[in-house]
Tab-separated table of C-alpha atoms and ligand atoms in Angstrom:
chain	number	residue	atom	x	y	z
A	14	MET	CA	0.000	0.000	0.000
A	15	SER	CA	2.659	2.488	0.984
A	16	LYS	CA	4.439	3.716	-2.056
A	17	ASP	CA	7.756	5.398	-1.509
A	18	ILE	CA	7.491	9.102	-2.029
A	19	GLU	CA	10.670	11.047	-2.396
A	20	ILE	CA	11.281	13.405	0.524
A	21	ARG	CA	12.173	16.751	-1.007
A	22	ILE	CA	12.065	18.759	2.194
A	23	PRO	CA	13.753	16.857	5.016
A	24	PHE	CA	13.092	17.442	8.666
A	25	ASN	CA	16.695	18.367	9.365
A	26	LYS	CA	19.809	18.901	7.310
A	27	PRO	CA	23.247	19.791	8.647
A	28	SER	CA	25.036	22.613	6.884
A	29	LEU	CA	28.468	24.127	6.597
A	30	VAL	CA	28.284	27.712	7.777
A	31	GLY	CA	31.894	28.883	7.744
A	32	LYS	CA	35.400	27.553	8.090
A	33	GLU	CA	34.585	23.924	8.962
A	34	MET	CA	36.651	22.388	6.141
A	35	ALA	CA	39.583	24.754	6.621
A	36	TYR	CA	39.703	24.087	10.363
A	37	ILE	CA	39.564	20.320	9.911
A	38	GLU	CA	42.467	20.595	7.526
A	39	GLN	CA	44.344	22.742	10.044
A	40	ALA	CA	43.701	20.159	12.756
A	41	ILE	CA	45.236	17.508	10.520
A	42	VAL	CA	48.210	19.699	9.648
A	43	ARG	CA	48.785	20.422	13.348
A	44	GLY	CA	49.226	16.691	13.809
A	45	HIS	CA	47.010	16.452	16.888
A	46	LEU	CA	43.821	14.505	16.250
A	47	SER	CA	42.949	13.202	19.695
A	48	GLY	CA	41.115	15.383	22.201
A	49	ASP	CA	41.938	18.623	24.016
A	50	GLY	CA	44.191	20.194	21.402
A	51	HIS	CA	44.042	23.694	19.948
A	52	PHE	CA	40.454	23.527	18.671
A	53	SER	CA	38.970	21.908	21.777
A	54	LYS	CA	40.576	24.614	23.902
A	55	GLN	CA	39.108	27.315	21.668
A	56	CYS	CA	35.669	25.719	21.990
A	57	HIS	CA	36.015	25.594	25.778
A	58	GLN	CA	37.048	29.232	25.876
A	59	PHE	CA	34.244	30.270	23.600
A	60	LEU	CA	31.598	28.649	25.787
A	61	GLU	CA	33.168	29.923	29.009
A	62	GLN	CA	33.446	33.495	27.742
A	63	GLU	CA	30.146	33.768	25.905
A	64	LEU	CA	28.063	32.152	28.623
A	65	GLY	CA	30.111	33.086	31.667
A	66	VAL	CA	30.314	29.561	33.097
A	67	SER	CA	33.203	28.501	35.359
A	68	LYS	CA	34.221	25.642	33.115
A	69	ALA	CA	33.154	24.128	29.812
A	70	LEU	CA	34.419	20.711	28.721
A	71	LEU	CA	33.629	19.233	25.343
A	72	THR	CA	32.274	15.703	25.495
A	73	THR	CA	31.449	13.051	22.947
A	74	SER	CA	27.709	13.743	23.409
A	75	CYS	CA	25.121	15.357	25.628
A	76	THR	CA	24.342	11.841	26.830
A	77	HIS	CA	27.918	11.547	28.065
A	78	ALA	CA	27.811	14.977	29.705
A	79	LEU	CA	24.708	13.787	31.565
A	80	GLU	CA	26.540	10.592	32.562
A	81	MET	CA	29.409	12.714	33.853
A	82	SER	CA	26.928	14.738	35.917
A	83	ALA	CA	25.588	11.560	37.520
A	84	LEU	CA	29.146	10.412	38.301
A	85	LEU	CA	30.083	13.819	39.711
A	86	LEU	CA	27.071	13.804	42.011
A	87	GLU	CA	28.013	10.276	43.096
A	88	MET	CA	24.543	8.934	42.409
A	89	GLU	CA	24.036	5.505	43.942
A	90	PRO	CA	21.493	2.706	43.818
A	91	GLY	CA	18.454	3.789	45.802
A	92	ASP	CA	18.938	7.492	45.058
A	93	GLU	CA	16.215	9.333	43.164
A	94	VAL	CA	16.374	11.842	40.350
A	95	ILE	CA	13.407	14.053	39.492
A	96	LEU	CA	12.831	14.948	35.856
A	97	PRO	CA	10.054	15.538	33.343
A	98	SER	CA	8.602	12.486	31.606
A	99	PHE	CA	8.538	14.521	28.403
A	100	THR	CA	12.211	14.414	27.464
A	101	PHE	CA	14.833	12.444	25.581
A	102	VAL	CA	15.861	9.056	27.031
A	103	SER	CA	19.388	10.227	27.822
A	104	SER	CA	18.153	12.658	30.478
A	105	VAL	CA	17.022	9.638	32.470
A	106	ASN	CA	19.363	6.852	31.314
A	107	ALA	CA	22.461	8.662	32.531
A	108	PHE	CA	21.083	8.301	36.072
A	109	VAL	CA	19.511	4.872	35.691
A	110	LEU	CA	22.966	3.600	34.688
A	111	ARG	CA	24.064	4.431	38.249
A	112	GLY	CA	21.115	2.563	39.734
A	113	THR	CA	19.224	5.777	40.386
A	114	ARG	CA	15.433	5.645	40.398
A	115	PRO	CA	13.670	8.111	38.099
A	116	VAL	CA	10.799	10.121	39.576
A	117	PHE	CA	8.845	11.870	36.867
A	118	VAL	CA	6.931	15.142	36.914
A	119	ASP	CA	4.350	16.427	34.469
A	120	ILE	CA	4.955	19.431	32.230
A	121	ARG	CA	3.272	22.817	31.906
A	122	PRO	CA	0.738	22.942	29.090
A	123	ASP	CA	2.079	26.274	27.781
A	124	THR	CA	5.880	25.899	27.513
A	125	LEU	CA	5.942	22.067	27.785
A	126	ASN	CA	8.613	22.444	30.472
A	127	LEU	CA	8.687	20.746	33.864
A	128	ASP	CA	5.722	21.999	35.896
A	129	GLU	CA	7.441	23.724	38.810
A	130	THR	CA	4.213	23.672	40.848
A	131	ARG	CA	4.357	19.856	40.879
A	132	LEU	CA	8.042	19.602	41.738
A	133	GLU	CA	8.061	19.839	45.506
A	134	GLU	CA	5.526	17.034	45.994
A	135	ARG	CA	7.937	14.632	44.237
A	136	ILE	CA	10.862	15.332	46.570
A	137	THR	CA	11.719	12.646	49.127
A	138	ASN	CA	14.675	12.134	51.439
A	139	LYS	CA	16.265	10.098	48.639
A	140	THR	CA	16.151	12.851	46.003
A	141	ARG	CA	19.719	13.585	44.900
A	142	ALA	CA	19.199	15.592	41.716
A	143	ILE	CA	16.651	17.514	39.690
A	144	VAL	CA	17.059	17.519	35.907
A	145	VAL	CA	15.272	20.243	33.985
A	146	VAL	CA	14.944	20.366	30.207
A	147	HIS	CA	14.377	23.704	28.492
A	148	TYR	CA	12.123	22.314	25.796
A	149	ALA	CA	12.476	23.850	22.336
A	150	GLY	CA	14.936	26.349	23.779
A	151	VAL	CA	12.471	28.081	26.093
A	152	GLY	CA	13.518	28.419	29.713
A	153	CYS	CA	11.919	26.511	32.583
A	154	GLU	CA	10.704	28.607	35.527
A	155	MET	CA	14.159	28.681	37.069
A	156	ASP	CA	13.412	31.072	39.962
A	157	ALA	CA	10.794	28.729	41.409
A	158	ILE	CA	12.808	25.588	40.648
A	159	LEU	CA	16.035	26.918	42.178
A	160	GLU	CA	14.189	28.165	45.250
A	161	ILE	CA	12.753	24.682	45.914
A	162	ALA	CA	16.078	22.972	45.110
A	163	ALA	CA	17.952	25.285	47.489
A	164	ARG	CA	15.457	24.690	50.288
A	165	TYR	CA	16.093	20.936	50.079
A	166	ASP	CA	19.756	21.317	49.108
A	167	ILE	CA	19.362	19.327	45.890
A	168	PRO	CA	21.569	20.071	42.870
A	169	VAL	CA	19.897	21.049	39.601
A	170	ILE	CA	21.167	19.890	36.214
A	171	GLU	CA	20.024	21.700	33.105
A	172	ASP	CA	19.669	19.491	30.057
A	173	ASN	CA	20.398	22.412	27.771
A	174	ALA	CA	20.530	20.446	24.515
A	175	HIS	CA	17.913	22.664	22.839
A	176	SER	CA	18.771	25.952	24.394
A	177	LEU	CA	22.308	27.170	23.858
A	178	PHE	CA	22.204	31.015	23.898
A	179	ALA	CA	18.609	31.201	25.087
A	180	LYS	CA	17.974	33.330	28.168
A	181	TYR	CA	15.770	33.312	31.233
A	182	LYS	CA	15.261	36.734	32.852
A	183	GLY	CA	18.313	38.058	31.031
A	184	SER	CA	20.748	35.263	31.943
A	185	TYR	CA	21.869	32.462	29.682
A	186	LEU	CA	20.326	29.055	30.183
A	187	GLY	CA	23.071	26.680	31.211
A	188	THR	CA	24.280	29.089	33.905
A	189	PHE	CA	21.631	28.244	36.517
A	190	GLY	CA	22.280	24.615	37.417
A	191	THR	CA	25.229	23.039	39.193
A	192	PHE	CA	25.835	21.539	35.747
A	193	ALA	CA	24.354	22.011	32.311
A	194	THR	CA	24.735	19.690	29.369
A	195	GLN	CA	24.908	20.660	25.686
A	196	SER	CA	24.428	18.590	22.576
A	197	PHE	CA	26.132	19.179	19.253
A	198	HIS	CA	24.310	16.356	17.543
A	199	GLU	CA	23.438	16.948	13.896
A	200	THR	CA	19.885	17.973	14.844
A	201	LYS	CA	20.910	20.790	17.196
A	202	ASN	CA	21.532	24.490	16.412
A	203	PHE	CA	25.309	24.072	16.544
A	204	THR	CA	26.755	20.767	15.481
A	205	CYS	CA	29.793	18.627	14.811
A	206	GLY	CA	27.769	15.532	13.955
A	207	GLU	CA	27.944	13.922	17.371
A	208	GLY	CA	29.203	15.903	20.333
A	209	GLY	CA	28.364	17.658	23.543
A	210	ALA	CA	29.663	19.669	26.452
A	211	LEU	CA	29.472	19.716	30.200
A	212	LEU	CA	29.113	23.209	31.657
A	213	ILE	CA	30.139	23.505	35.292
A	214	ASN	CA	28.837	26.386	37.390
A	215	ASP	CA	30.070	25.158	40.762
A	216	PRO	CA	33.900	25.258	40.613
A	217	GLN	CA	34.336	22.592	43.313
A	218	TYR	CA	33.484	19.979	40.657
A	219	ILE	CA	36.010	21.056	38.011
A	220	THR	CA	38.987	18.925	39.046
A	221	ARG	CA	36.945	15.736	39.390
A	222	ALA	CA	35.178	16.427	36.102
A	223	GLU	CA	38.573	16.496	34.391
A	224	TYR	CA	39.522	13.159	35.989
A	225	ILE	CA	36.255	11.489	35.056
A	226	ARG	CA	36.470	12.755	31.495
A	227	GLU	CA	40.044	11.452	31.123
A	228	LYS	CA	39.486	7.821	32.140
A	229	GLY	CA	39.808	8.583	35.834
A	230	THR	CA	43.312	9.984	35.474
A	231	ASN	CA	44.906	13.348	36.231
A	232	ARG	CA	46.119	13.631	32.643
A	233	SER	CA	44.826	17.220	32.266
A	234	ARG	CA	46.857	18.344	35.277
A	235	PHE	CA	49.894	16.545	33.847
A	236	PHE	CA	49.613	18.436	30.547
A	237	ARG	CA	49.303	21.718	32.412
A	238	GLY	CA	52.510	20.862	34.274
A	239	GLN	CA	50.724	20.699	37.629
A	240	VAL	CA	51.880	17.139	38.346
A	241	ASP	CA	54.934	15.335	36.967
A	242	LYS	CA	53.244	12.079	36.035
A	243	TYR	CA	49.697	10.996	35.470
A	244	THR	CA	47.952	8.069	37.028
A	245	TRP	CA	44.646	6.436	37.930
A	246	ILE	CA	42.994	8.416	40.707
A	247	ASP	CA	39.233	8.200	40.240
A	248	VAL	CA	36.463	6.434	38.339
A	249	GLY	CA	36.094	7.645	34.794
A	250	SER	CA	35.646	6.919	31.165
A	251	SER	CA	36.604	8.375	27.795
A	252	TYR	CA	34.483	11.432	27.157
A	253	LEU	CA	36.772	13.553	24.929
A	254	PRO	CA	35.880	14.219	21.325
A	255	SER	CA	38.552	14.258	18.648
A	256	GLU	CA	40.099	17.525	17.486
A	257	LEU	CA	38.491	16.942	14.082
A	258	LEU	CA	35.095	17.389	15.700
A	259	ALA	CA	36.214	20.349	17.778
A	260	ALA	CA	37.541	21.995	14.608
A	261	PHE	CA	34.170	21.593	12.913
A	262	LEU	CA	32.365	22.846	16.002
A	263	LEU	CA	34.536	25.928	16.438
A	264	ALA	CA	33.699	26.986	12.889
A	265	GLN	CA	30.015	26.717	13.786
A	266	PHE	CA	30.477	28.690	17.018
A	267	GLU	CA	32.177	31.461	15.065
A	268	GLU	CA	29.023	31.821	12.980
A	269	ARG	CA	26.835	32.125	16.028
A	270	GLU	CA	25.186	35.356	14.832
A	271	PHE	CA	24.476	33.986	11.388
A	272	ILE	CA	23.060	30.680	12.646
A	273	GLN	CA	20.823	32.257	15.256
A	274	CYS	CA	19.652	34.968	12.870
A	275	ARG	CA	18.791	32.427	10.174
A	276	ARG	CA	16.898	30.229	12.622
A	277	ARG	CA	15.050	33.201	13.999
A	278	GLN	CA	13.854	34.139	10.513
A	279	ILE	CA	12.648	30.610	9.858
A	280	TRP	CA	10.892	30.400	13.219
A	281	GLU	CA	9.204	33.765	12.849
A	282	ASN	CA	8.094	33.025	9.326
A	283	TYR	CA	6.370	29.819	10.468
A	284	HIS	CA	4.820	31.601	13.403
A	285	THR	CA	3.447	34.579	11.498
A	286	HIS	CA	1.776	32.358	8.932
A	287	LEU	CA	0.501	29.636	11.217
A	288	GLU	CA	-1.016	32.160	13.633
A	289	LYS	CA	-3.506	32.962	10.877
A	290	ILE	CA	-5.083	29.520	11.039
A	291	SER	CA	-4.263	28.297	14.530
A	292	SER	CA	-7.347	29.367	16.447
A	293	ASP	CA	-9.823	28.294	13.737
A	294	HIS	CA	-8.379	24.807	13.745
A	295	LYS	CA	-7.633	24.427	17.471
A	296	ILE	CA	-3.881	24.381	16.925
A	297	GLN	CA	-1.658	25.476	19.795
A	298	LEU	CA	1.528	27.226	18.733
A	299	PRO	CA	4.680	27.676	20.850
A	300	HIS	CA	4.375	30.048	23.785
A	301	ILE	CA	7.408	32.148	24.683
A	302	PRO	CA	6.954	33.871	28.057
A	303	SER	CA	8.017	37.525	27.939
A	304	HIS	CA	10.859	36.874	30.426
A	305	CYS	CA	12.372	34.222	28.120
A	306	GLU	CA	14.498	34.653	25.011
A	307	GLN	CA	14.376	31.434	23.061
A	308	SER	CA	17.093	29.734	20.992
A	309	TYR	CA	15.003	29.079	17.858
A	310	HIS	CA	15.768	25.405	18.076
A	311	MET	CA	12.571	24.047	16.526
A	312	TYR	CA	9.087	24.901	15.383
A	313	TYR	CA	6.248	22.745	16.606
A	314	MET	CA	2.459	22.737	16.497
A	315	LEU	CA	0.122	21.022	18.940
A	316	LEU	CA	-2.707	19.567	16.852
A	317	PRO	CA	-6.154	18.816	18.248
A	318	ASP	CA	-5.458	15.083	18.597
A	319	ILE	CA	-3.303	12.186	17.434
A	320	LYS	CA	-5.616	11.428	14.494
A	321	VAL	CA	-5.316	14.903	12.972
A	322	ARG	CA	-1.593	14.757	13.593
A	323	GLN	CA	-1.203	11.467	11.735
A	324	GLU	CA	-3.330	12.743	8.848
A	325	LEU	CA	-1.190	15.864	8.595
A	326	ILE	CA	2.047	13.831	8.746
A	327	ASP	CA	0.730	11.649	5.905
A	328	TYR	CA	-0.521	14.618	3.908
A	329	LEU	CA	2.850	16.362	4.141
A	330	LYS	CA	4.688	13.148	3.316
A	331	GLY	CA	2.568	12.891	0.183
A	332	LYS	CA	3.997	16.274	-0.795
A	333	GLY	CA	7.560	15.149	-0.071
A	334	ILE	CA	7.762	16.991	3.251
A	335	LEU	CA	8.997	15.275	6.396
A	336	ALA	CA	7.425	16.479	9.653
A	337	ILE	CA	7.849	14.352	12.752
A	338	PHE	CA	6.480	13.961	16.256
A	339	HIS	CA	8.675	14.013	19.323
A	340	TYR	CA	9.131	12.368	22.718
A	341	LEU	CA	6.992	9.449	23.759
A	342	PRO	CA	6.350	9.811	27.495
A	343	LEU	CA	9.128	8.132	29.456
A	344	HIS	CA	6.825	6.964	32.257
A	345	THR	CA	4.736	4.774	29.911
A	346	SER	CA	7.712	3.373	27.975
A	347	LYS	CA	8.820	-0.208	28.545
A	348	MET	CA	11.503	0.971	30.966
A	349	GLY	CA	9.259	3.600	32.559
A	350	ARG	CA	6.699	0.935	33.413
A	351	LYS	CA	9.394	-1.076	35.184
A	352	PHE	CA	9.767	1.916	37.484
A	353	GLY	CA	6.026	1.916	38.169
A	354	GLY	CA	4.875	4.380	35.515
A	355	LYS	CA	1.370	3.968	34.109
A	356	THR	CA	-0.961	5.648	31.672
A	357	GLY	CA	-2.784	8.529	33.296
A	358	ASP	CA	0.040	9.501	35.665
A	359	PHE	CA	0.988	12.634	33.752
A	360	PRO	CA	-1.911	13.784	31.597
A	361	VAL	CA	-0.268	16.864	30.064
A	362	THR	CA	2.782	14.861	28.964
A	363	GLU	CA	0.564	12.162	27.495
A	364	SER	CA	-1.629	14.511	25.478
A	365	VAL	CA	1.236	16.742	24.314
A	366	SER	CA	3.104	13.666	23.143
A	367	ASP	CA	0.094	12.703	20.995
A	368	GLN	CA	-0.476	16.184	19.597
A	369	LEU	CA	2.961	17.568	18.902
A	370	LEU	CA	4.352	17.838	15.398
A	371	ARG	CA	7.737	19.342	14.505
A	372	LEU	CA	8.147	21.030	11.137
A	373	PRO	CA	11.212	20.932	8.872
A	374	PHE	CA	13.795	23.319	10.289
A	375	TYR	CA	17.414	23.756	9.205
A	376	ASN	CA	19.823	26.631	8.672
A	377	ASP	CA	19.796	26.631	4.901
A	378	MET	CA	16.106	26.016	4.433
A	379	THR	CA	15.118	28.187	1.473
A	380	LYS	CA	12.204	30.596	1.382
A	381	SER	CA	10.604	28.444	-1.292
A	382	GLU	CA	10.957	25.265	0.780
A	383	GLN	CA	9.384	26.957	3.752
A	384	ASP	CA	6.575	28.377	1.613
A	385	GLN	CA	5.807	24.856	0.411
A	386	VAL	CA	5.560	23.571	3.979
A	387	ILE	CA	3.296	26.422	5.068
A	388	GLN	CA	1.183	26.209	1.910
A	389	SER	CA	0.715	22.477	2.365
A	390	ILE	CA	-0.413	22.944	5.965
A	391	PHE	CA	-2.908	25.583	4.835
A	392	GLU	CA	-4.215	23.241	2.126
A	393	PHE	CA	-4.595	20.422	4.622
A	394	PHE	CA	-6.728	22.517	6.955
A	395	GLU	CA	-8.640	24.530	4.415
A	396	THR	CA	-9.716	21.916	1.898
B	415	LIG	C1	19.555	15.671	21.669
B	415	LIG	C2	19.221	15.598	23.108
B	415	LIG	C3	19.987	14.841	24.008
B	415	LIG	C4	21.078	13.897	23.571
B	415	LIG	O1	22.071	14.506	22.889
B	415	LIG	P1	23.287	13.627	22.315
B	415	LIG	O2	24.332	14.655	22.070
B	415	LIG	O3	22.780	12.989	21.071
B	415	LIG	O4	23.671	12.638	23.343
B	415	LIG	C5	19.685	14.878	25.353
B	415	LIG	N1	18.678	15.634	25.803
B	415	LIG	C6	17.907	16.359	24.981
B	415	LIG	C7	16.803	17.190	25.555
B	415	LIG	C8	18.137	16.344	23.609
B	415	LIG	O5	17.354	17.046	22.784
């Protein structure tokens, strides 16, 4: 029945925005391809200076930066981590790997971020961390979250994969938590294919973070001349990306203005057009609170129900356009059920997961491509 239709407008497409090729060549010429060479250091500096974090360390992925966070907080079997059910599996897996029990919270229906009014009731004497996810690059209600976390003395980790350079009340996301984790996966605003970073806001964790990232050794201190040999001193793994990736990433960072400006245009163009039909067809569009500056990571629509969403996905596919849904609730997944999750626990998460559709969004999306997407959505609703 299903005939293969050629996708002309993909959901995502990575692009070269500047000196990626030249920098990769330079990395090769420099003769240092493993981690923490010239380009990695530049990336660290860039993140530290632009965001104002105490320390930034490139990692092989956001998943690995989250795993480092769990190791740094010495999470143990029996400990609990609180996080939204509406997020990517890595936000939870990094902790479950340490034997930590996930405790989910529902999301707000407007920003789709962790519902801060439901946070405190999930805290127990076993809670060791709170992970927040700034969905679609829009900040969680950090004042309320940090106030609760401080009262119970629980560290907050920001899964900042969507939200590099977004702000909450004038400050960059990624600067609020004890740690924040970035992703430079191909689908994110800034990419090197696969990559990430751990941002550290509490300096007491810096030294151990370096050990953990370097296989549990003090190799970083050795290279800085702070110790005369390096050895095994902690648990750890291999979380450094190659210089080839750092070279690619630095070129993307240098085009920060261009990338963010491009994505803003695409986002605003979707929004202006879709606002014209949203209320007539019971479509909810993204809500950006006035105290948040978003990162223009994605454009999504919340459709009336799963049936309309599937029909629209199929309709767009018929036109060669790939639009896709997003997170399935973690609490009702196979693993989530093992931790006691069941349907009905988090109604907002469950309905948002059924209704949400993400539209094609990439830096070099042309005006004509975007017009075709918007036109097709109009046709779907108005014929
Ligand atoms: C993409 C993403 C991740 C995982 O990023 P990787 O770099 O692929 O490990 C984690 N959390 C969120 C919210 C993401 O969007």
